[in-house]
mmCIF file of C-alpha atoms and ligand atoms in Angstrom:
data_model
loop_
_atom_site.group_PDB
_atom_site.id
_atom_site.type_symbol
_atom_site.label_atom_id
_atom_site.label_comp_id
_atom_site.label_asym_id
_atom_site.label_seq_id
_atom_site.Cartn_x
_atom_site.Cartn_y
_atom_site.Cartn_z
ATOM 1 C CA MET O 24 4.125 6.417 27.728
ATOM 2 C CA THR O 25 1.437 9.055 27.063
ATOM 3 C CA ASP O 26 3.030 10.319 23.839
ATOM 4 C CA ILE O 27 3.547 6.750 22.667
ATOM 5 C CA LYS O 28 -0.167 6.185 23.191
ATOM 6 C CA ALA O 29 -0.957 9.490 21.506
ATOM 7 C CA ALA O 30 1.145 8.513 18.485
ATOM 8 C CA LEU O 31 -0.544 5.114 18.325
ATOM 9 C CA ARG O 32 -4.023 6.647 18.617
ATOM 10 C CA ALA O 33 -3.149 9.003 15.705
ATOM 11 C CA GLN O 34 -1.925 6.125 13.520
ATOM 12 C CA HIS O 35 -3.721 5.865 10.193
ATOM 13 C CA ILE O 36 -3.524 2.733 8.078
ATOM 14 C CA GLU O 37 -5.300 2.543 4.702
ATOM 15 C CA THR O 38 -6.774 -0.752 3.533
ATOM 16 C CA PRO O 39 -7.039 -1.697 -0.183
ATOM 17 C CA SER O 40 -10.469 -2.331 -1.699
ATOM 18 C CA TRP O 41 -9.021 -5.252 -3.699
ATOM 19 C CA ALA O 42 -8.077 -7.159 -0.535
ATOM 20 C CA TYR O 43 -11.789 -7.774 0.093
ATOM 21 C CA GLY O 44 -12.323 -9.338 -3.337
ATOM 22 C CA ASN O 45 -11.250 -12.728 -4.642
ATOM 23 C CA SER O 46 -7.570 -13.005 -5.559
ATOM 24 C CA GLY O 47 -5.034 -15.649 -6.369
ATOM 25 C CA THR O 48 -2.261 -16.580 -8.692
ATOM 26 C CA ARG O 49 -2.057 -17.552 -12.352
ATOM 27 C CA PHE O 50 -2.836 -21.059 -11.201
ATOM 28 C CA LYS O 51 -6.112 -20.337 -9.431
ATOM 29 C CA VAL O 52 -8.224 -17.524 -8.013
ATOM 30 C CA PHE O 53 -10.231 -19.140 -5.193
ATOM 31 C CA ALA O 54 -13.767 -17.885 -4.544
ATOM 32 C CA GLN O 55 -14.804 -17.372 -0.930
ATOM 33 C CA ARG O 56 -18.280 -17.052 0.622
ATOM 34 C CA GLY O 57 -19.514 -13.549 1.410
ATOM 35 C CA VAL O 58 -17.088 -11.779 -0.933
ATOM 36 C CA PRO O 59 -18.332 -8.320 -2.028
ATOM 37 C CA ARG O 60 -19.852 -7.911 -5.480
ATOM 38 C CA ASP O 61 -19.286 -4.149 -5.845
ATOM 39 C CA PRO O 62 -17.288 -1.219 -4.382
ATOM 40 C CA TYR O 63 -20.141 -0.375 -2.002
ATOM 41 C CA GLU O 64 -19.882 -3.802 -0.363
ATOM 42 C CA LYS O 65 -16.059 -3.554 -0.330
ATOM 43 C CA LEU O 66 -16.362 -0.294 1.622
ATOM 44 C CA ALA O 67 -18.759 -1.948 4.075
ATOM 45 C CA ASP O 68 -16.160 -4.650 4.763
ATOM 46 C CA ALA O 69 -13.372 -2.087 5.105
ATOM 47 C CA ALA O 70 -15.508 -0.227 7.629
ATOM 48 C CA GLN O 71 -15.493 -3.376 9.756
ATOM 49 C CA VAL O 72 -11.695 -3.274 9.917
ATOM 50 C CA HIS O 73 -11.848 0.335 11.115
ATOM 51 C CA ALA O 74 -14.659 -0.444 13.569
ATOM 52 C CA TYR O 75 -12.538 -3.047 15.385
ATOM 53 C CA THR O 76 -9.037 -1.559 15.068
ATOM 54 C CA GLY O 77 -9.907 2.162 15.222
ATOM 55 C CA ILE O 78 -6.946 3.055 12.989
ATOM 56 C CA ALA O 79 -8.028 2.131 9.442
ATOM 57 C CA PRO O 80 -10.239 5.109 8.449
ATOM 58 C CA THR O 81 -9.572 5.162 4.692
ATOM 59 C CA VAL O 82 -9.833 2.767 1.749
ATOM 60 C CA ALA O 83 -7.731 2.835 -1.407
ATOM 61 C CA LEU O 84 -9.634 2.346 -4.675
ATOM 62 C CA HIS O 85 -8.412 0.714 -7.872
ATOM 63 C CA ILE O 86 -9.747 1.829 -11.253
ATOM 64 C CA PRO O 87 -11.518 0.196 -13.076
ATOM 65 C CA TRP O 88 -11.941 -2.562 -10.459
ATOM 66 C CA ASP O 89 -13.902 0.027 -8.388
ATOM 67 C CA LYS O 90 -15.566 1.819 -11.321
ATOM 68 C CA VAL O 91 -19.035 3.208 -10.422
ATOM 69 C CA ASP O 92 -21.490 5.551 -12.152
ATOM 70 C CA ASP O 93 -21.381 8.133 -9.350
ATOM 71 C CA TYR O 94 -18.070 8.495 -7.465
ATOM 72 C CA ALA O 95 -19.433 11.298 -5.288
ATOM 73 C CA ASP O 96 -22.178 8.903 -4.173
ATOM 74 C CA LEU O 97 -19.571 6.233 -3.402
ATOM 75 C CA ALA O 98 -17.679 8.760 -1.269
ATOM 76 C CA ARG O 99 -20.939 9.660 0.496
ATOM 77 C CA HIS O 100 -21.541 5.945 1.174
ATOM 78 C CA ALA O 101 -18.048 5.691 2.643
ATOM 79 C CA ARG O 102 -18.685 8.626 4.970
ATOM 80 C CA GLU O 103 -21.940 7.018 6.148
ATOM 81 C CA LEU O 104 -19.914 3.906 7.009
ATOM 82 C CA GLY O 105 -17.388 6.019 8.951
ATOM 83 C CA VAL O 106 -14.539 5.678 6.458
ATOM 84 C CA GLY O 107 -13.075 7.825 3.674
ATOM 85 C CA ILE O 108 -11.724 7.300 0.168
ATOM 86 C CA GLY O 109 -7.937 7.160 0.152
ATOM 87 C CA ALA O 110 -5.509 6.760 -2.726
ATOM 88 C CA ILE O 111 -6.826 6.254 -6.246
ATOM 89 C CA ASN O 112 -4.844 3.490 -7.975
ATOM 90 C CA SER O 113 -4.507 3.569 -11.726
ATOM 91 C CA ASN O 114 -4.517 0.385 -13.799
ATOM 92 C CA VAL O 115 -2.625 0.376 -17.085
ATOM 93 C CA PHE O 116 -1.692 -3.312 -16.844
ATOM 94 C CA GLN O 117 -4.834 -5.225 -17.830
ATOM 95 C CA ASP O 118 -5.624 -4.113 -21.374
ATOM 96 C CA ASP O 119 -4.439 -5.957 -24.513
ATOM 97 C CA ASP O 120 -3.175 -2.623 -25.843
ATOM 98 C CA TYR O 121 -0.597 -2.582 -23.029
ATOM 99 C CA MET O 122 1.189 -5.813 -24.045
ATOM 100 C CA LEU O 123 4.303 -3.869 -25.040
ATOM 101 C CA GLY O 124 3.821 -1.173 -22.436
ATOM 102 C CA SER O 125 1.416 1.557 -21.468
ATOM 103 C CA VAL O 126 2.943 5.062 -21.156
ATOM 104 C CA THR O 127 6.237 3.641 -22.470
ATOM 105 C CA ASN O 128 4.677 1.815 -25.432
ATOM 106 C CA PRO O 129 6.310 2.413 -28.852
ATOM 107 C CA SER O 130 2.846 3.346 -30.157
ATOM 108 C CA ALA O 131 1.813 6.982 -29.587
ATOM 109 C CA ARG O 132 -1.859 5.905 -29.722
ATOM 110 C CA VAL O 133 -1.360 3.484 -26.838
ATOM 111 C CA ARG O 134 0.645 6.038 -24.830
ATOM 112 C CA ARG O 135 -2.186 8.542 -25.315
ATOM 113 C CA LYS O 136 -4.741 5.983 -24.135
ATOM 114 C CA ALA O 137 -2.706 5.152 -21.029
ATOM 115 C CA THR O 138 -2.099 8.777 -20.086
ATOM 116 C CA ASP O 139 -5.794 9.526 -20.550
ATOM 117 C CA HIS O 140 -6.568 6.801 -18.014
ATOM 118 C CA LEU O 141 -4.198 8.394 -15.517
ATOM 119 C CA LEU O 142 -5.890 11.765 -16.094
ATOM 120 C CA GLU O 143 -9.303 10.109 -15.585
ATOM 121 C CA CYS O 144 -8.026 8.887 -12.210
ATOM 122 C CA VAL O 145 -7.325 12.515 -11.233
ATOM 123 C CA ASP O 146 -10.947 13.338 -12.160
ATOM 124 C CA ILE O 147 -11.986 10.538 -9.794
ATOM 125 C CA MET O 148 -9.792 12.097 -7.082
ATOM 126 C CA ASP O 149 -11.709 15.343 -7.595
ATOM 127 C CA ALA O 150 -15.060 13.511 -7.375
ATOM 128 C CA THR O 151 -14.194 11.496 -4.246
ATOM 129 C CA GLY O 152 -12.112 14.108 -2.407
ATOM 130 C CA SER O 153 -9.000 11.908 -2.592
ATOM 131 C CA ASP O 154 -5.670 13.790 -2.576
ATOM 132 C CA THR O 155 -3.448 10.915 -3.685
ATOM 133 C CA LEU O 156 -2.950 9.172 -7.035
ATOM 134 C CA LYS O 157 -0.870 5.993 -6.917
ATOM 135 C CA LEU O 158 0.902 5.058 -10.119
ATOM 136 C CA TRP O 159 2.305 1.594 -10.730
ATOM 137 C CA PHE O 160 3.458 0.617 -14.219
ATOM 138 C CA SER O 161 3.846 -3.037 -15.202
ATOM 139 C CA ASP O 162 5.779 -1.641 -18.177
ATOM 140 C CA GLY O 163 8.959 -3.434 -19.140
ATOM 141 C CA ILE O 164 10.551 -5.770 -21.677
ATOM 142 C CA ASN O 165 11.242 -9.505 -21.640
ATOM 143 C CA TYR O 166 14.198 -9.780 -24.010
ATOM 144 C CA PRO O 167 17.330 -7.676 -24.582
ATOM 145 C CA GLY O 168 16.853 -5.499 -27.667
ATOM 146 C CA GLN O 169 13.055 -5.775 -27.520
ATOM 147 C CA ASP O 170 12.843 -1.978 -27.142
ATOM 148 C CA ASP O 171 15.042 1.071 -26.430
ATOM 149 C CA ILE O 172 15.479 1.296 -22.647
ATOM 150 C CA ARG O 173 16.357 5.029 -22.787
ATOM 151 C CA ALA O 174 13.531 5.957 -25.163
ATOM 152 C CA ARG O 175 11.078 4.253 -22.815
ATOM 153 C CA GLN O 176 12.310 6.515 -19.980
ATOM 154 C CA ASP O 177 11.672 9.546 -22.207
ATOM 155 C CA ARG O 178 8.109 8.346 -22.874
ATOM 156 C CA LEU O 179 7.519 7.675 -19.170
ATOM 157 C CA ALA O 180 8.803 11.129 -18.205
ATOM 158 C CA GLU O 181 6.554 12.794 -20.802
ATOM 159 C CA SER O 182 3.423 11.097 -19.480
ATOM 160 C CA LEU O 183 4.312 11.714 -15.816
ATOM 161 C CA ALA O 184 4.868 15.417 -16.560
ATOM 162 C CA GLU O 185 1.412 15.712 -18.157
ATOM 163 C CA VAL O 186 -0.241 14.036 -15.166
ATOM 164 C CA TYR O 187 1.819 16.143 -12.751
ATOM 165 C CA ASP O 188 0.573 19.341 -14.419
ATOM 166 C CA ARG O 189 -3.038 18.126 -14.117
ATOM 167 C CA LEU O 190 -2.795 17.686 -10.314
ATOM 168 C CA GLY O 191 -4.888 20.221 -8.441
ATOM 169 C CA GLU O 192 -4.349 22.085 -5.153
ATOM 170 C CA GLY O 193 -3.346 19.691 -2.353
ATOM 171 C CA GLN O 194 -3.109 16.716 -4.720
ATOM 172 C CA ARG O 195 -0.036 14.557 -5.307
ATOM 173 C CA PHE O 196 0.958 11.326 -6.998
ATOM 174 C CA LEU O 197 3.022 8.467 -5.615
ATOM 175 C CA LEU O 198 5.207 6.573 -8.054
ATOM 176 C CA GLU O 199 5.588 2.885 -7.241
ATOM 177 C CA TYR O 200 8.589 0.814 -8.328
ATOM 178 C CA LYS O 201 8.902 -2.957 -8.722
ATOM 179 C CA LEU O 202 11.956 -5.040 -9.631
ATOM 180 C CA PHE O 203 10.206 -7.455 -11.988
ATOM 181 C CA GLU O 204 6.864 -9.183 -12.942
ATOM 182 C CA PRO O 205 5.139 -9.115 -15.239
ATOM 183 C CA ALA O 206 8.262 -8.031 -17.140
ATOM 184 C CA PHE O 207 11.121 -10.469 -16.757
ATOM 185 C CA TYR O 208 14.165 -8.701 -18.305
ATOM 186 C CA ALA O 209 13.868 -4.937 -17.652
ATOM 187 C CA THR O 210 11.099 -3.057 -15.810
ATOM 188 C CA ASP O 211 10.824 0.667 -16.586
ATOM 189 C CA VAL O 212 10.434 1.684 -12.916
ATOM 190 C CA PRO O 213 12.405 -1.151 -11.248
ATOM 191 C CA ASP O 214 13.803 0.442 -8.122
ATOM 192 C CA TRP O 215 13.620 3.335 -5.697
ATOM 193 C CA GLY O 216 16.389 5.234 -7.446
ATOM 194 C CA THR O 217 14.521 5.367 -10.755
ATOM 195 C CA ALA O 218 11.277 6.407 -9.064
ATOM 196 C CA TYR O 219 13.136 8.986 -6.938
ATOM 197 C CA ALA O 220 14.931 10.512 -9.925
ATOM 198 C CA HIS O 221 11.684 10.965 -11.865
ATOM 199 C CA CYS O 222 9.955 12.469 -8.805
ATOM 200 C CA VAL O 223 12.792 14.912 -8.047
ATOM 201 C CA LYS O 224 12.687 16.141 -11.655
ATOM 202 C CA LEU O 225 8.894 16.645 -11.491
ATOM 203 C CA GLY O 226 8.589 18.497 -8.206
ATOM 204 C CA PRO O 227 7.097 18.427 -4.680
ATOM 205 C CA LYS O 228 3.771 16.829 -5.695
ATOM 206 C CA ALA O 229 5.587 13.668 -6.822
ATOM 207 C CA GLN O 230 6.791 11.201 -4.213
ATOM 208 C CA VAL O 231 7.844 7.555 -4.044
ATOM 209 C CA VAL O 232 5.791 4.654 -2.631
ATOM 210 C CA VAL O 233 7.673 1.711 -1.143
ATOM 211 C CA ASP O 234 5.894 -1.604 -1.746
ATOM 212 C CA THR O 235 7.652 -3.973 0.661
ATOM 213 C CA GLY O 236 7.262 -6.879 -1.777
ATOM 214 C CA HIS O 237 8.956 -5.187 -4.732
ATOM 215 C CA HIS O 238 12.661 -5.555 -3.939
ATOM 216 C CA ALA O 239 15.380 -8.008 -4.762
ATOM 217 C CA PRO O 240 15.878 -10.546 -1.944
ATOM 218 C CA GLY O 241 18.283 -9.173 0.668
ATOM 219 C CA THR O 242 17.474 -5.518 -0.049
ATOM 220 C CA ASN O 243 17.751 -3.306 3.062
ATOM 221 C CA ILE O 244 14.339 -1.658 2.752
ATOM 222 C CA GLU O 245 14.709 0.414 5.942
ATOM 223 C CA PHE O 246 17.748 2.121 4.381
ATOM 224 C CA ILE O 247 15.580 3.171 1.421
ATOM 225 C CA VAL O 248 12.931 4.413 3.871
ATOM 226 C CA ALA O 249 15.484 6.438 5.878
ATOM 227 C CA PHE O 250 16.939 7.943 2.695
ATOM 228 C CA LEU O 251 13.598 8.894 1.091
ATOM 229 C CA LEU O 252 12.302 10.353 4.368
ATOM 230 C CA ARG O 253 15.448 12.476 4.654
ATOM 231 C CA GLU O 254 14.805 13.743 1.120
ATOM 232 C CA GLY O 255 11.110 14.425 1.810
ATOM 233 C CA LYS O 256 10.292 11.990 -0.987
ATOM 234 C CA LEU O 257 8.705 9.134 0.965
ATOM 235 C CA GLY O 258 5.060 9.369 -0.068
ATOM 236 C CA GLY O 259 3.982 6.092 1.447
ATOM 237 C CA PHE O 260 4.033 2.369 1.758
ATOM 238 C CA ASP O 261 2.285 -0.566 0.143
ATOM 239 C CA PHE O 262 2.664 -2.914 3.065
ATOM 240 C CA ASN O 263 2.690 -6.680 2.638
ATOM 241 C CA SER O 264 5.233 -9.437 3.195
ATOM 242 C CA ARG O 265 6.873 -12.183 1.190
ATOM 243 C CA PHE O 266 9.128 -15.208 1.469
ATOM 244 C CA TYR O 267 10.171 -15.211 -2.192
ATOM 245 C CA ALA O 268 8.817 -12.607 -4.683
ATOM 246 C CA ASP O 269 5.787 -10.291 -4.762
ATOM 247 C CA ASP O 270 3.783 -12.730 -2.635
ATOM 248 C CA ASP O 271 1.460 -10.010 -1.223
ATOM 249 C CA LEU O 272 1.093 -11.879 2.070
ATOM 250 C CA MET O 273 -0.004 -10.193 5.304
ATOM 251 C CA VAL O 274 2.433 -7.490 6.351
ATOM 252 C CA GLY O 275 4.719 -8.661 9.125
ATOM 253 C CA ALA O 276 3.725 -12.299 8.613
ATOM 254 C CA ALA O 277 6.919 -13.352 6.826
ATOM 255 C CA ASP O 278 9.375 -11.018 8.559
ATOM 256 C CA PRO O 279 8.082 -9.096 11.614
ATOM 257 C CA PHE O 280 11.636 -8.003 12.496
ATOM 258 C CA GLN O 281 12.001 -6.308 9.078
ATOM 259 C CA LEU O 282 8.692 -4.495 9.633
ATOM 260 C CA PHE O 283 9.978 -3.311 13.029
ATOM 261 C CA ARG O 284 13.222 -2.045 11.476
ATOM 262 C CA ILE O 285 11.220 -0.191 8.806
ATOM 263 C CA MET O 286 8.868 1.373 11.363
ATOM 264 C CA PHE O 287 11.853 2.407 13.483
ATOM 265 C CA GLU O 288 13.264 4.430 10.558
ATOM 266 C CA VAL O 289 9.776 5.892 10.053
ATOM 267 C CA VAL O 290 9.612 6.980 13.712
ATOM 268 C CA ARG O 291 13.248 8.177 13.686
ATOM 269 C CA GLY O 292 12.654 10.169 10.491
ATOM 270 C CA GLY O 293 9.456 11.835 11.707
ATOM 271 C CA GLY O 294 7.330 9.786 9.296
ATOM 272 C CA LEU O 295 4.612 9.130 11.882
ATOM 273 C CA ASP O 296 3.865 12.849 12.153
ATOM 274 C CA PRO O 297 0.698 13.363 10.081
ATOM 275 C CA GLU O 298 2.120 16.509 8.439
ATOM 276 C CA THR O 299 4.907 14.419 6.912
ATOM 277 C CA GLY O 300 2.116 12.982 4.795
ATOM 278 C CA VAL O 301 3.434 9.411 4.668
ATOM 279 C CA ALA O 302 0.559 7.123 3.608
ATOM 280 C CA PHE O 303 0.580 3.748 5.361
ATOM 281 C CA MET O 304 -1.349 1.608 2.890
ATOM 282 C CA LEU O 305 -1.764 -2.152 2.795
ATOM 283 C CA ASP O 306 -1.455 -3.871 -0.590
ATOM 284 C CA GLN O 307 -2.265 -7.513 -0.053
ATOM 285 C CA CYS O 308 -4.217 -10.459 -1.393
ATOM 286 C CA HIS O 309 -5.879 -12.947 0.931
ATOM 287 C CA ASN O 310 -5.862 -15.833 -1.534
ATOM 288 C CA ILE O 311 -6.732 -18.608 0.945
ATOM 289 C CA GLU O 312 -7.510 -16.871 4.264
ATOM 290 C CA PRO O 313 -10.697 -14.966 5.196
ATOM 291 C CA LYS O 314 -10.356 -11.412 3.964
ATOM 292 C CA ILE O 315 -11.700 -9.115 6.712
ATOM 293 C CA PRO O 316 -9.878 -10.960 9.539
ATOM 294 C CA GLY O 317 -6.793 -10.955 7.295
ATOM 295 C CA GLN O 318 -6.979 -7.176 7.072
ATOM 296 C CA ILE O 319 -7.613 -6.800 10.808
ATOM 297 C CA ARG O 320 -4.575 -8.983 11.574
ATOM 298 C CA SER O 321 -2.466 -6.958 9.129
ATOM 299 C CA VAL O 322 -3.455 -3.631 10.684
ATOM 300 C CA MET O 323 -2.591 -5.093 14.105
ATOM 301 C CA ASN O 324 0.812 -6.259 12.796
ATOM 302 C CA VAL O 325 1.684 -2.719 11.676
ATOM 303 C CA GLN O 326 0.376 -1.336 14.979
ATOM 304 C CA GLU O 327 2.513 -3.791 17.003
ATOM 305 C CA ALA O 328 5.648 -2.982 14.956
ATOM 306 C CA THR O 329 4.953 0.734 15.424
ATOM 307 C CA ALA O 330 4.495 0.372 19.200
ATOM 308 C CA LYS O 331 7.813 -1.512 19.462
ATOM 309 C CA ALA O 332 9.548 1.138 17.325
ATOM 310 C CA LEU O 333 8.179 3.882 19.593
ATOM 311 C CA LEU O 334 9.537 1.975 22.621
ATOM 312 C CA VAL O 335 13.162 2.159 21.468
ATOM 313 C CA ASP O 336 15.068 4.091 24.158
ATOM 314 C CA ARG O 337 16.399 6.774 21.802
ATOM 315 C CA GLU O 338 18.675 8.430 24.364
ATOM 316 C CA ALA O 339 20.332 5.155 25.365
ATOM 317 C CA LEU O 340 20.631 4.229 21.685
ATOM 318 C CA ALA O 341 22.215 7.554 20.741
ATOM 319 C CA ALA O 342 24.634 7.313 23.670
ATOM 320 C CA ALA O 343 25.734 3.781 22.760
ATOM 321 C CA GLN O 344 26.048 4.771 19.086
ATOM 322 C CA SER O 345 28.196 7.805 19.828
ATOM 323 C CA GLU O 346 30.424 5.709 22.126
ATOM 324 C CA GLY O 347 30.807 3.088 19.394
ATOM 325 C CA ASP O 348 29.266 0.550 21.740
ATOM 326 C CA VAL O 349 28.142 -1.815 18.997
ATOM 327 C CA LEU O 350 26.639 -4.502 21.201
ATOM 328 C CA GLY O 351 25.148 -1.944 23.568
ATOM 329 C CA ALA O 352 23.382 -0.143 20.745
ATOM 330 C CA ASN O 353 22.098 -3.381 19.256
ATOM 331 C CA ALA O 354 20.850 -4.483 22.690
ATOM 332 C CA VAL O 355 18.832 -1.272 23.120
ATOM 333 C CA PHE O 356 17.294 -1.860 19.696
ATOM 334 C CA MET O 357 16.488 -5.516 20.404
ATOM 335 C CA ASP O 358 15.025 -4.756 23.836
ATOM 336 C CA ALA O 359 12.264 -2.798 22.155
ATOM 337 C CA TYR O 360 11.717 -5.469 19.542
ATOM 338 C CA ASN O 361 11.534 -8.192 22.173
ATOM 339 C CA THR O 362 8.972 -6.219 24.207
ATOM 340 C CA ASP O 363 5.475 -7.728 24.207
ATOM 341 C CA VAL O 364 3.321 -4.728 23.264
ATOM 342 C CA ARG O 365 0.033 -6.600 23.123
ATOM 343 C CA PRO O 366 -1.056 -5.621 26.683
ATOM 344 C CA LEU O 367 -0.291 -1.945 25.894
ATOM 345 C CA LEU O 368 -2.359 -2.096 22.683
ATOM 346 C CA ALA O 369 -5.247 -3.920 24.389
ATOM 347 C CA GLU O 370 -5.275 -1.172 27.027
ATOM 348 C CA LEU O 371 -5.131 1.529 24.348
ATOM 349 C CA ARG O 372 -8.132 -0.001 22.559
ATOM 350 C CA GLU O 373 -10.168 -0.207 25.761
ATOM 351 C CA GLU O 374 -9.317 3.422 26.540
ATOM 352 C CA SER O 375 -10.657 4.251 23.061
ATOM 353 C CA GLY O 376 -13.857 2.297 23.718
ATOM 354 C CA LEU O 377 -12.831 -0.650 21.546
ATOM 355 C CA ALA O 378 -12.642 -4.345 22.394
ATOM 356 C CA PRO O 379 -9.118 -5.303 23.560
ATOM 357 C CA ASP O 380 -8.763 -8.010 20.857
ATOM 358 C CA PRO O 381 -10.161 -6.977 17.431
ATOM 359 C CA MET O 382 -9.916 -10.494 15.969
ATOM 360 C CA THR O 383 -12.061 -12.071 18.674
ATOM 361 C CA ALA O 384 -14.514 -9.160 18.670
ATOM 362 C CA TYR O 385 -15.011 -9.361 14.893
ATOM 363 C CA ALA O 386 -15.397 -13.156 14.998
ATOM 364 C CA LYS O 387 -18.112 -12.815 17.649
ATOM 365 C CA SER O 388 -19.917 -9.996 15.741
ATOM 366 C CA GLY O 389 -21.731 -12.323 13.317
ATOM 367 C CA TYR O 390 -20.861 -9.968 10.439
ATOM 368 C CA PHE O 391 -19.348 -12.782 8.347
ATOM 369 C CA GLU O 392 -22.406 -14.984 8.771
ATOM 370 C CA LYS O 393 -24.568 -11.992 7.755
ATOM 371 C CA ILE O 394 -22.683 -11.222 4.525
ATOM 372 C CA ALA O 395 -22.310 -14.915 3.654
ATOM 373 C CA ALA O 396 -26.116 -15.236 3.840
ATOM 374 C CA GLU O 397 -26.881 -11.921 2.073
ATOM 375 C CA ARG O 398 -24.309 -11.948 -0.725
ATOM 376 C CA VAL O 399 -25.704 -14.713 -2.840
ATOM 377 C CA GLY O 400 -25.845 -14.290 -6.599
ATOM 378 C CA GLY O 401 -24.247 -11.517 -8.594
ATOM 379 C CA THR O 402 -20.582 -11.607 -9.540
ATOM 380 C CA GLN O 403 -18.016 -11.657 -6.776
ATOM 381 C CA ALA O 404 -15.363 -8.933 -7.061
ATOM 382 C CA GLY O 405 -11.852 -9.964 -8.069
ATOM 383 C CA TRP O 406 -8.815 -8.861 -10.045
ATOM 384 C CA GLY O 407 -10.496 -9.847 -13.236
ATOM 385 C CA ALA O 408 -7.076 -10.677 -14.655
HETATM 386 C C1 LRH M 24 1.691 -4.246 -8.293
HETATM 387 C C2 LRH M 24 0.950 -3.678 -7.110
HETATM 388 C C3 LRH M 24 0.392 -2.290 -7.320
HETATM 389 C C4 LRH M 24 -1.076 -2.460 -7.476
HETATM 390 C C5 LRH M 24 -1.286 -3.897 -7.563
HETATM 391 C C6 LRH M 24 -2.561 -4.331 -6.959
HETATM 392 O O1 LRH M 24 2.303 -5.454 -7.958
HETATM 393 O O2 LRH M 24 1.751 -3.760 -5.993
HETATM 394 O O3 LRH M 24 0.520 -1.525 -6.178
HETATM 395 O O4 LRH M 24 -1.662 -1.706 -8.390
HETATM 396 O O5 LRH M 24 -0.192 -4.485 -6.905
HETATM 397 MN MN1 MN M 25 1.740 -2.245 -4.512
#
């Protein structure tokens, strides 16, 4: 049990700055009381999630949503709050110039503009001490014949190579794939295979990020995780959950068993070991629920799935598997999943000087009432779509 606790204490989940801002769908972005107005306030809210869970010490930024005059000062502010700046997320999906694509656009001027933004994000990594650039491209086409699918791959590869060469010592980029939306016929990085192939060609500083909401229904995501880990190309996760498409709901909320299966392949593949460098990031939008409790609940969902995955009796599983004992092996797997790990995690938190239940502790803290009273006026942060 001690090494399970040690692994859980060493767990590191990164929360996204944009989860603390207003978000929604094309139908409505709902405003909530107390929402941050700038990246400094977003970091303050993220620090609350770390204060009550103990395992969320970094915050991913999104540029330009988190644009500030002095990024070194923002990083200093984060340190004062007890958190750090995590992955820097580029944004080449919200400018009119990118209607027909960003780095894959037929226009060389637009491709140059997009690549320059990616290079600016590496400058921000230098200024904040971040070692990870996360690249997601909304690039794609809506109608057959609209553009040359192969030529767009050439353009993508050219831009990625330039960014790869700009990466400094200890820096890397994670390439994110997504099946569809906003493109509805062909997306230029639609699946893990495309992302993997580009990353293998580029080199060790390029890895793949698995956003759990970016697959076709029925996709076996844990297989992709096992495969990428085996190849040393699993750079990280954008955790969330969905019932239908890229719903960006709380991780584990829609399918806790899938999250358990994914975390089992992470544990089995050595992905929990910090030196494997797998980034466990949340990428969610709390459209109708309170944001900080939503993040706390999400961190706890990953923690619970991880604890259950660590409880799988690996020897008994291996024995049943080698004997071809199908039901026996499945039973070992399900025993762990059906184990209530909440008492173990409450104990772990108390041993670390934290309240046993982060949700209750945060609710009693009065922090929400404080920010709701203070954050009046100004412009609430949001996707600005
Ligand atoms: C795209 C995505 C990507 C982010 C955005 C906030 O759907 O998953 O990771 O840039 O959401
Ligand atoms: Mn994502």
